[in-house]
Amino acid sequence: MENYSQETLCVQAGYEAKNGEPRILPIVQSTTYKYDDADEVGKLFDLEAEGHMYSRISNPTVGALENKITVLEGGIGALATSSGQSANLIAILTICSANEHVLALSNLYGGTFTLFTSTLKKMGIEATFVDHKASSSEIQSHIKDNTKLIFAETIGNPGVDVLDIETIANIAHENSIPLVVDNTFATPYLCRPFDFGADIVTHSTTKYLDGHATSVGGIIVDSGKFDWEKSGKFPHLTSQDPTYHGLSYTEKFKEAAYIVKARVAFLRDMGNTMSPFNAFLTNIGAETLALRMERHSENAFKIAKFLENHPNVSWINYPLLESSESYELAKKYLKKGASGIISFGIKGGAKEGKKFINSLELASLVVHVGDIRTHVLHPASMTHRQLSEDQQIKAGIKPDMIRLSVGIENVDDIIRDLDKALRS
Ligand SMILES: *Cc1c(COP(=O)(O)O)cnc(C)c1O
């Protein structure tokens, strides 16, 4: 399978029907699995054998989705979770413990920002936010002895700044720590962070991977390339885990140590599992990912050019516009398109912005991005509302910012709707 191109893998990877089996991925709506021999179950508990035992830990339908995304990202294994939030939570907890530190670029999704500043902080994991435009030496200056990872988004939500994956990965590796990249907006169709040195990728599958706004979900993908043993900074992956009779993840699972531990330690204990039905729907969505991302990107590029020239638009950011600060990075990392997300400002600020949103007919106001329908949102009063004004500025949220998620409808229909609302 790995030798096929992304379009083919979207459709075909992940599930293989054997002779006489259903052609379409079946929904295995079962919490549990039957075994004939008590020793076999014991081996499953000891991680001595592979197989499904209980659907909190693994399930065939969820497993097929994990396989598909693994192949699309070019990784060695994946773990699906109940939401994008739990994917980022488990991705970080598998690396960091209390009294350790994370360096994050500041232009993050609001939910990830509060995950760092509230919940992880209470767990004793401290985060430093560094401007995404900071120089390499400035980023380096914030790395401490107990820094265990760098976290960033391929395309920041909602500012749509593009991450210089290669540069940041190099900084991480010079410090013997991994780079974790939230690839939600780009999807593996537009960008594969592993190709540029990222070590772990996460997604909110709720967005483009599902693409139809039916299922909240998340996934963590492991490149298998980070050498936890050589780094020497991650004893809980390399030395003995007493809950599995003193097993060492790196010794037993080699390059899959991280993703195995995420499942058998954190998913086991926290239980934020993806349901088989959500995995089924997300898998159907992912089958058309290539087609959809092409159309999202094509529509968004046309709309970005339209907005750029509109008299009532004060500023705009879309990575593939030459006026974007991310243009050079987009040319390198987003060769196939820059997704459907545009951020822009309306002349007259927040008040006119609200009026604009209320005047739209085709595009709807929903708290969502990355599905087939066009919609808009005002981050400062919605997704990033829980951040202080200062935090909003640091996250790249201007008070007049509109986040437009361009769907796959006819582009002229969307433009007409936007134009009418902008002139109202
Ligand atoms: C939506 C989103 C999340 C959170 O995902 P949920 O599925 O809503 O929990 C995390 N990161 C990014 C970039 C997102 O857009």
GROMACS .gro file of C-alpha atoms and ligand atoms in nm:
model
  439
    1MET     CA    1   0.000   0.000   0.000
    2GLU     CA    2   0.273   0.249   0.100
    3ASN     CA    3   0.389   0.284  -0.261
    4TYR     CA    4   0.064   0.435  -0.382
    5SER     CA    5  -0.001   0.808  -0.396
    6GLN     CA    6  -0.208   0.996  -0.139
    7GLU     CA    7  -0.526   0.999  -0.351
    8THR     CA    8  -0.523   0.620  -0.372
    9LEU     CA    9  -0.429   0.574  -0.007
   10CYS     CA   10  -0.718   0.795   0.108
   11VAL     CA   11  -0.960   0.562  -0.067
   12GLN     CA   12  -0.796   0.224  -0.012
   13ALA     CA   13  -0.559   0.223   0.286
   14GLY     CA   14  -0.645   0.103   0.634
   15TYR     CA   15  -0.893  -0.175   0.573
   16GLU     CA   16  -0.842  -0.479   0.358
   17ALA     CA   17  -1.131  -0.717   0.292
   18LYS     CA   18  -1.030  -1.080   0.277
   19ASN     CA   19  -1.216  -1.339   0.067
   20GLY     CA   20  -1.590  -1.322   0.141
   21GLU     CA   21  -1.560  -1.038   0.394
   22PRO     CA   22  -1.754  -0.709   0.372
   23ARG     CA   23  -1.606  -0.471   0.114
   24ILE     CA   24  -1.686  -0.172   0.334
   25LEU     CA   25  -1.519  -0.132   0.675
   26PRO     CA   26  -1.761  -0.297   0.921
   27ILE     CA   27  -1.863  -0.127   1.244
   28VAL     CA   28  -1.755  -0.365   1.517
   29GLN     CA   29  -1.991  -0.241   1.786
   30SER     CA   30  -1.859  -0.472   2.056
   31THR     CA   31  -1.689  -0.382   2.381
   32THR     CA   32  -1.522  -0.716   2.413
   33TYR     CA   33  -1.370  -1.017   2.234
   34LYS     CA   34  -1.402  -1.388   2.301
   35TYR     CA   35  -1.105  -1.617   2.364
   36ASP     CA   36  -1.083  -1.997   2.407
   37ASP     CA   37  -0.776  -2.012   2.626
   38ALA     CA   38  -0.709  -1.832   2.955
   39ASP     CA   39  -0.336  -1.819   2.882
   40GLU     CA   40  -0.405  -1.629   2.562
   41VAL     CA   41  -0.587  -1.355   2.755
   42GLY     CA   42  -0.305  -1.343   3.007
   43LYS     CA   43  -0.060  -1.286   2.723
   44LEU     CA   44  -0.274  -1.000   2.591
   45PHE     CA   45  -0.267  -0.837   2.934
   46ASP     CA   46   0.110  -0.876   2.948
   47LEU     CA   47   0.150  -0.730   2.597
   48GLU     CA   48   0.306  -1.061   2.495
   49ALA     CA   49   0.051  -1.116   2.217
   50GLU     CA   50  -0.132  -0.887   1.977
   51GLY     CA   51  -0.508  -0.884   1.960
   52HIS     CA   52  -0.816  -0.700   2.075
   53MET     CA   53  -0.919  -0.753   2.434
   54TYR     CA   54  -1.140  -0.463   2.534
   55SER     CA   55  -1.258  -0.169   2.320
   56ARG     CA   56  -1.127   0.097   2.557
   57ILE     CA   57  -0.779  -0.008   2.441
   58SER     CA   58  -0.841  -0.114   2.080
   59ASN     CA   59  -1.115  -0.208   1.835
   60PRO     CA   60  -1.103  -0.334   1.474
   61THR     CA   61  -1.304  -0.043   1.325
   62VAL     CA   62  -1.100   0.216   1.513
   63GLY     CA   63  -0.786   0.021   1.419
   64ALA     CA   64  -0.866   0.048   1.047
   65LEU     CA   65  -0.892   0.427   1.076
   66GLU     CA   66  -0.563   0.432   1.270
   67ASN     CA   67  -0.400   0.232   0.990
   68LYS     CA   68  -0.530   0.466   0.720
   69ILE     CA   69  -0.402   0.781   0.890
   70THR     CA   70  -0.070   0.611   0.974
   71VAL     CA   71  -0.015   0.535   0.607
   72LEU     CA   72  -0.128   0.882   0.493
   73GLU     CA   73   0.111   1.053   0.736
   74GLY     CA   74   0.395   0.811   0.660
   75GLY     CA   75   0.423   0.703   1.024
   76ILE     CA   76   0.459   0.365   1.193
   77GLY     CA   77   0.149   0.365   1.413
   78ALA     CA   78  -0.140   0.575   1.539
   79LEU     CA   79  -0.381   0.604   1.827
   80ALA     CA   80  -0.731   0.739   1.773
   81THR     CA   81  -0.893   0.927   2.062
   82SER     CA   82  -1.232   1.068   2.155
   83SER     CA   83  -1.141   1.424   2.047
   84GLY     CA   84  -0.859   1.642   1.921
   85GLN     CA   85  -0.817   1.771   2.275
   86SER     CA   86  -0.756   1.421   2.410
   87ALA     CA   87  -0.513   1.351   2.123
   88ASN     CA   88  -0.300   1.650   2.224
   89LEU     CA   89  -0.337   1.564   2.595
   90ILE     CA   90  -0.221   1.204   2.549
   91ALA     CA   91   0.048   1.306   2.299
   92ILE     CA   92   0.199   1.533   2.564
   93LEU     CA   93   0.147   1.311   2.870
   94THR     CA   94   0.321   1.021   2.696
   95ILE     CA   95   0.632   1.240   2.690
   96CYS     CA   96   0.603   1.476   2.989
   97SER     CA   97   0.549   1.431   3.363
   98ALA     CA   98   0.505   1.675   3.650
   99ASN     CA   99   0.792   1.923   3.696
  100GLU     CA  100   0.874   1.909   3.329
  101HIS     CA  101   0.842   2.179   3.067
  102VAL     CA  102   0.704   2.225   2.715
  103LEU     CA  103   0.795   2.493   2.466
  104ALA     CA  104   0.499   2.588   2.246
  105LEU     CA  105   0.472   2.833   1.961
  106SER     CA  106   0.209   3.087   2.057
  107ASN     CA  107  -0.027   3.085   1.758
  108LEU     CA  108  -0.227   2.789   1.882
  109TYR     CA  109  -0.589   2.680   1.880
  110GLY     CA  110  -0.767   2.828   2.187
  111GLY     CA  111  -0.845   2.486   2.334
  112THR     CA  112  -0.481   2.382   2.315
  113PHE     CA  113  -0.377   2.708   2.477
  114THR     CA  114  -0.604   2.648   2.778
  115LEU     CA  115  -0.496   2.282   2.789
  116PHE     CA  116  -0.144   2.412   2.850
  117THR     CA  117  -0.229   2.707   3.075
  118SER     CA  118  -0.492   2.534   3.287
  119THR     CA  119  -0.512   2.153   3.296
  120LEU     CA  120  -0.151   2.061   3.220
  121LYS     CA  121  -0.034   2.338   3.450
  122LYS     CA  122  -0.237   2.187   3.733
  123MET     CA  123  -0.069   1.855   3.657
  124GLY     CA  124   0.268   2.023   3.707
  125ILE     CA  125   0.362   2.054   3.340
  126GLU     CA  126   0.470   2.406   3.262
  127ALA     CA  127   0.456   2.566   2.916
  128THR     CA  128   0.639   2.864   2.771
  129PHE     CA  129   0.481   3.027   2.467
  130VAL     CA  130   0.717   3.175   2.212
  131ASP     CA  131   0.608   3.394   1.924
  132HIS     CA  132   0.582   3.185   1.608
  133LYS     CA  133   0.794   3.444   1.428
  134ALA     CA  134   1.075   3.427   1.684
  135SER     CA  135   1.425   3.356   1.557
  136SER     CA  136   1.591   3.018   1.611
  137SER     CA  137   1.821   3.164   1.874
  138GLU     CA  138   1.529   3.314   2.064
  139ILE     CA  139   1.344   2.981   2.059
  140GLN     CA  140   1.662   2.807   2.173
  141SER     CA  141   1.697   3.052   2.461
  142HIS     CA  142   1.364   2.933   2.608
  143ILE     CA  143   1.463   2.566   2.616
  144LYS     CA  144   1.548   2.450   2.967
  145ASP     CA  145   1.707   2.136   3.110
  146ASN     CA  146   1.361   1.994   3.182
  147THR     CA  147   1.205   2.088   2.844
  148LYS     CA  148   1.074   1.764   2.694
  149LEU     CA  149   0.913   1.869   2.367
  150ILE     CA  150   0.831   2.150   2.126
  151PHE     CA  151   0.467   2.185   2.023
  152ALA     CA  152   0.333   2.375   1.721
  153GLU     CA  153   0.062   2.374   1.452
  154THR     CA  154   0.140   2.326   1.081
  155ILE     CA  155  -0.110   2.601   0.995
  156GLY     CA  156  -0.202   2.796   1.309
  157ASN     CA  157  -0.569   2.813   1.409
  158PRO     CA  158  -0.704   3.075   1.342
  159GLY     CA  159  -0.421   3.305   1.222
  160VAL     CA  160  -0.319   3.059   0.944
  161ASP     CA  161   0.054   3.120   0.983
  162VAL     CA  162   0.263   2.837   0.838
  163LEU     CA  163   0.514   2.657   1.059
  164ASP     CA  164   0.876   2.626   0.947
  165ILE     CA  165   0.874   2.257   1.037
  166GLU     CA  166   1.231   2.183   0.930
  167THR     CA  167   1.385   2.468   1.130
  168ILE     CA  168   1.186   2.393   1.445
  169ALA     CA  169   1.253   2.019   1.414
  170ASN     CA  170   1.625   2.094   1.394
  171ILE     CA  171   1.609   2.301   1.713
  172ALA     CA  172   1.422   2.020   1.888
  173HIS     CA  173   1.670   1.756   1.775
  174GLU     CA  174   1.973   1.965   1.871
  175ASN     CA  175   1.825   1.952   2.221
  176SER     CA  176   1.747   1.577   2.200
  177ILE     CA  177   1.373   1.636   2.229
  178PRO     CA  178   1.088   1.562   1.985
  179LEU     CA  179   0.877   1.804   1.782
  180VAL     CA  180   0.501   1.744   1.813
  181VAL     CA  181   0.297   1.902   1.533
  182ASP     CA  182  -0.079   1.949   1.528
  183ASN     CA  183  -0.150   1.892   1.158
  184THR     CA  184  -0.527   1.945   1.177
  185PHE     CA  185  -0.559   2.227   0.923
  186ALA     CA  186  -0.314   2.096   0.664
  187THR     CA  187  -0.413   1.727   0.682
  188PRO     CA  188  -0.167   1.468   0.547
  189TYR     CA  189  -0.295   1.542   0.199
  190LEU     CA  190  -0.152   1.896   0.194
  191CYS     CA  191   0.149   1.842   0.421
  192ARG     CA  192   0.324   1.550   0.587
  193PRO     CA  193   0.522   1.696   0.879
  194PHE     CA  194   0.728   1.374   0.912
  195ASP     CA  195   0.884   1.445   0.571
  196PHE     CA  196   1.035   1.759   0.726
  197GLY     CA  197   1.156   1.613   1.056
  198ALA     CA  198   0.855   1.629   1.290
  199ASP     CA  199   0.843   1.330   1.528
  200ILE     CA  200   0.480   1.309   1.640
  201VAL     CA  201   0.171   1.439   1.459
  202THR     CA  202  -0.172   1.500   1.611
  203HIS     CA  203  -0.508   1.581   1.456
  204SER     CA  204  -0.851   1.689   1.552
  205THR     CA  205  -1.018   1.443   1.310
  206THR     CA  206  -1.334   1.644   1.382
  207LYS     CA  207  -1.222   1.887   1.110
  208TYR     CA  208  -1.105   1.791   0.760
  209LEU     CA  209  -1.041   1.420   0.816
  210ASP     CA  210  -1.408   1.362   0.892
  211GLY     CA  211  -1.495   1.664   0.682
  212HIS     CA  212  -1.871   1.641   0.723
  213ALA     CA  213  -1.905   1.767   1.081
  214THR     CA  214  -2.054   1.440   1.207
  215SER     CA  215  -1.795   1.311   1.457
  216VAL     CA  216  -1.571   1.461   1.723
  217GLY     CA  217  -1.242   1.272   1.730
  218GLY     CA  218  -0.864   1.290   1.738
  219ILE     CA  219  -0.558   1.091   1.646
  220ILE     CA  220  -0.187   1.075   1.734
  221VAL     CA  221   0.059   0.943   1.475
  222ASP     CA  222   0.414   0.833   1.555
  223SER     CA  223   0.692   0.871   1.296
  224GLY     CA  224   0.893   0.605   1.478
  225LYS     CA  225   1.205   0.812   1.409
  226PHE     CA  226   1.275   0.974   1.744
  227ASP     CA  227   1.544   0.782   1.932
  228TRP     CA  228   1.418   0.786   2.292
  229GLU     CA  229   1.711   0.577   2.416
  230LYS     CA  230   1.982   0.785   2.255
  231SER     CA  231   1.823   1.105   2.385
  232GLY     CA  232   1.846   0.980   2.744
  233LYS     CA  233   1.577   1.225   2.856
  234PHE     CA  234   1.280   0.988   2.869
  235PRO     CA  235   1.336   0.720   3.135
  236HIS     CA  236   0.965   0.629   3.153
  237LEU     CA  237   0.987   0.508   2.792
  238THR     CA  238   1.321   0.336   2.824
  239SER     CA  239   1.326   0.194   3.176
  240GLN     CA  240   1.087  -0.041   3.351
  241ASP     CA  241   0.710   0.009   3.381
  242PRO     CA  242   0.592  -0.169   3.698
  243THR     CA  243   0.232  -0.189   3.567
  244TYR     CA  244   0.359  -0.430   3.300
  245HIS     CA  245   0.594  -0.636   3.518
  246GLY     CA  246   0.893  -0.412   3.456
  247LEU     CA  247   0.871  -0.395   3.079
  248SER     CA  248   1.076  -0.130   2.893
  249TYR     CA  249   0.882   0.015   2.598
  250THR     CA  250   1.187   0.088   2.386
  251GLU     CA  251   1.337  -0.255   2.453
  252LYS     CA  252   1.017  -0.442   2.371
  253PHE     CA  253   0.853  -0.227   2.101
  254LYS     CA  254   1.163  -0.062   1.954
  255GLU     CA  255   1.066   0.233   1.728
  256ALA     CA  256   0.696   0.193   1.825
  257ALA     CA  257   0.768   0.254   2.196
  258TYR     CA  258   0.592   0.590   2.207
  259ILE     CA  259   0.268   0.498   2.034
  260VAL     CA  260   0.239   0.167   2.223
  261LYS     CA  261   0.284   0.346   2.554
  262ALA     CA  262   0.025   0.610   2.458
  263ARG     CA  263  -0.226   0.327   2.413
  264VAL     CA  264  -0.143   0.075   2.681
  265ALA     CA  265  -0.065   0.326   2.954
  266PHE     CA  266  -0.263   0.646   2.889
  267LEU     CA  267  -0.563   0.523   2.695
  268ARG     CA  268  -0.583   0.237   2.945
  269ASP     CA  269  -0.588   0.477   3.241
  270MET     CA  270  -0.782   0.773   3.102
  271GLY     CA  271  -1.018   0.600   2.864
  272ASN     CA  272  -1.070   0.879   2.609
  273THR     CA  273  -1.133   0.626   2.335
  274MET     CA  274  -1.283   0.688   1.992
  275SER     CA  275  -1.610   0.499   1.942
  276PRO     CA  276  -1.632   0.248   1.656
  277PHE     CA  277  -1.920   0.441   1.499
  278ASN     CA  278  -1.722   0.767   1.498
  279ALA     CA  279  -1.426   0.579   1.351
  280PHE     CA  280  -1.654   0.442   1.077
  281LEU     CA  281  -1.783   0.790   0.988
  282THR     CA  282  -1.436   0.945   1.006
  283ASN     CA  283  -1.302   0.671   0.781
  284ILE     CA  284  -1.571   0.740   0.520
  285GLY     CA  285  -1.482   1.107   0.538
  286ALA     CA  286  -1.110   1.037   0.501
  287GLU     CA  287  -1.180   0.834   0.184
  288THR     CA  288  -1.259   1.160   0.000
  289LEU     CA  289  -0.996   1.372   0.177
  290ALA     CA  290  -0.785   1.426  -0.137
  291LEU     CA  291  -1.077   1.546  -0.349
  292ARG     CA  292  -1.211   1.769  -0.078
  293MET     CA  293  -0.878   1.930   0.012
  294GLU     CA  294  -0.818   2.012  -0.354
  295ARG     CA  295  -1.155   2.185  -0.380
  296HIS     CA  296  -1.130   2.356  -0.038
  297SER     CA  297  -0.788   2.494  -0.134
  298GLU     CA  298  -0.892   2.599  -0.485
  299ASN     CA  299  -1.205   2.777  -0.359
  300ALA     CA  300  -1.020   2.942  -0.071
  301PHE     CA  301  -0.744   3.073  -0.299
  302LYS     CA  302  -1.001   3.236  -0.531
  303ILE     CA  303  -1.193   3.379  -0.235
  304ALA     CA  304  -0.872   3.508  -0.075
  305LYS     CA  305  -0.790   3.698  -0.394
  306PHE     CA  306  -1.144   3.836  -0.403
  307LEU     CA  307  -1.123   3.952  -0.040
  308GLU     CA  308  -0.777   4.100  -0.088
  309ASN     CA  309  -0.921   4.342  -0.342
  310HIS     CA  310  -1.245   4.417  -0.159
  311PRO     CA  311  -1.285   4.780  -0.041
  312ASN     CA  312  -1.444   4.675   0.292
  313VAL     CA  313  -1.169   4.429   0.390
  314SER     CA  314  -0.892   4.587   0.600
  315TRP     CA  315  -0.643   4.300   0.599
  316ILE     CA  316  -0.627   3.934   0.500
  317ASN     CA  317  -0.406   3.632   0.564
  318TYR     CA  318  -0.411   3.329   0.338
  319PRO     CA  319  -0.075   3.151   0.314
  320LEU     CA  320  -0.067   3.134  -0.066
  321LEU     CA  321  -0.127   3.505  -0.119
  322GLU     CA  322   0.199   3.681  -0.201
  323SER     CA  323   0.107   3.943   0.059
  324SER     CA  324   0.105   3.679   0.336
  325GLU     CA  325   0.398   3.666   0.577
  326SER     CA  326   0.376   3.288   0.536
  327TYR     CA  327   0.403   3.293   0.156
  328GLU     CA  328   0.759   3.159   0.130
  329LEU     CA  329   0.689   2.886   0.387
  330ALA     CA  330   0.362   2.797   0.215
  331LYS     CA  331   0.544   2.749  -0.115
  332LYS     CA  332   0.773   2.501   0.058
  333TYR     CA  333   0.529   2.316   0.286
  334LEU     CA  334   0.190   2.350   0.114
  335LYS     CA  335   0.265   2.272  -0.249
  336LYS     CA  336  -0.080   2.121  -0.313
  337GLY     CA  337  -0.281   2.402  -0.156
  338ALA     CA  338  -0.327   2.580   0.175
  339SER     CA  339  -0.664   2.440   0.293
  340GLY     CA  340  -0.993   2.627   0.321
  341ILE     CA  341  -0.915   2.855   0.614
  342ILE     CA  342  -0.876   3.229   0.562
  343SER     CA  343  -0.844   3.496   0.828
  344PHE     CA  344  -0.928   3.856   0.754
  345GLY     CA  345  -1.047   4.181   0.909
  346ILE     CA  346  -1.348   4.396   0.824
  347LYS     CA  347  -1.315   4.773   0.805
  348GLY     CA  348  -1.487   4.917   1.110
  349GLY     CA  349  -1.365   4.644   1.348
  350ALA     CA  350  -1.552   4.402   1.571
  351LYS     CA  351  -1.890   4.576   1.542
  352GLU     CA  352  -1.893   4.569   1.161
  353GLY     CA  353  -1.756   4.214   1.178
  354LYS     CA  354  -2.059   4.096   1.373
  355LYS     CA  355  -2.288   4.274   1.127
  356PHE     CA  356  -2.109   4.098   0.841
  357ILE     CA  357  -2.153   3.758   1.004
  358ASN     CA  358  -2.522   3.823   1.068
  359SER     CA  359  -2.577   3.928   0.705
  360LEU     CA  360  -2.446   3.607   0.546
  361GLU     CA  361  -2.698   3.367   0.397
  362LEU     CA  362  -2.508   3.075   0.246
  363ALA     CA  363  -2.220   3.079   0.492
  364SER     CA  364  -2.339   2.998   0.841
  365LEU     CA  365  -2.214   3.092   1.183
  366VAL     CA  366  -2.099   2.774   1.355
  367VAL     CA  367  -1.824   2.689   1.601
  368HIS     CA  368  -1.638   2.464   1.361
  369VAL     CA  369  -1.384   2.464   1.081
  370GLY     CA  370  -1.288   2.229   0.807
  371ASP     CA  371  -1.606   2.073   0.679
  372ILE     CA  372  -1.773   2.076   0.340
  373ARG     CA  373  -1.996   2.377   0.421
  374THR     CA  374  -1.873   2.734   0.423
  375HIS     CA  375  -1.888   2.901   0.760
  376VAL     CA  376  -1.753   3.189   0.961
  377LEU     CA  377  -1.661   3.267   1.318
  378HIS     CA  378  -1.537   3.562   1.521
  379PRO     CA  379  -1.248   3.411   1.726
  380ALA     CA  380  -1.212   3.697   1.977
  381SER     CA  381  -1.570   3.657   2.103
  382MET     CA  382  -1.597   3.280   2.041
  383THR     CA  383  -1.319   3.015   2.022
  384HIS     CA  384  -1.057   3.235   2.192
  385ARG     CA  385  -1.299   3.410   2.429
  386GLN     CA  386  -1.140   3.249   2.736
  387LEU     CA  387  -0.805   3.412   2.662
  388SER     CA  388  -0.723   3.756   2.801
  389GLU     CA  389  -0.680   4.039   2.549
  390ASP     CA  390  -0.305   4.012   2.592
  391GLN     CA  391  -0.312   3.635   2.535
  392GLN     CA  392  -0.530   3.688   2.229
  393ILE     CA  393  -0.277   3.928   2.078
  394LYS     CA  394   0.002   3.676   2.150
  395ALA     CA  395  -0.204   3.403   1.982
  396GLY     CA  396  -0.240   3.630   1.679
  397ILE     CA  397  -0.609   3.709   1.737
  398LYS     CA  398  -0.701   4.062   1.639
  399PRO     CA  399  -1.035   4.200   1.768
  400ASP     CA  400  -1.169   4.239   1.413
  401MET     CA  401  -1.051   3.898   1.289
  402ILE     CA  402  -1.300   3.681   1.100
  403ARG     CA  403  -1.211   3.317   1.047
  404LEU     CA  404  -1.365   3.193   0.726
  405SER     CA  405  -1.378   2.820   0.660
  406VAL     CA  406  -1.438   2.783   0.288
  407GLY     CA  407  -1.646   2.483   0.188
  408ILE     CA  408  -1.670   2.289  -0.136
  409GLU     CA  409  -1.980   2.465  -0.272
  410ASN     CA  410  -1.964   2.652  -0.602
  411VAL     CA  411  -1.708   2.927  -0.548
  412ASP     CA  412  -1.909   3.195  -0.728
  413ASP     CA  413  -2.205   3.132  -0.499
  414ILE     CA  414  -1.980   3.176  -0.194
  415ILE     CA  415  -1.826   3.495  -0.335
  416ARG     CA  416  -2.168   3.645  -0.408
  417ASP     CA  417  -2.278   3.574  -0.050
  418LEU     CA  418  -1.960   3.728   0.097
  419ASP     CA  419  -1.982   4.031  -0.129
  420LYS     CA  420  -2.344   4.101  -0.038
  421ALA     CA  421  -2.268   4.075   0.336
  422LEU     CA  422  -1.954   4.290   0.304
  423ARG     CA  423  -2.152   4.564   0.133
  424SER     CA  424  -2.440   4.554   0.382
  425LIG     C1  425  -1.041   2.181   1.685
  425LIG     C2  426  -0.897   2.172   1.710
  425LIG     C3  427  -0.847   2.101   1.819
  425LIG     C4  428  -0.937   2.035   1.921
  425LIG     O1  429  -1.005   1.929   1.862
  425LIG     P1  430  -1.148   1.876   1.914
  425LIG     O2  431  -1.174   1.763   1.821
  425LIG     O3  432  -1.244   1.989   1.902
  425LIG     O4  433  -1.131   1.832   2.055
  425LIG     C5  434  -0.709   2.094   1.836
  425LIG     N1  435  -0.626   2.154   1.748
  425LIG     C6  436  -0.671   2.225   1.641
  425LIG     C7  437  -0.574   2.289   1.549
  425LIG     C8  438  -0.808   2.236   1.618
  425LIG     O5  439  -0.851   2.305   1.514
   0.00000   0.00000   0.00000
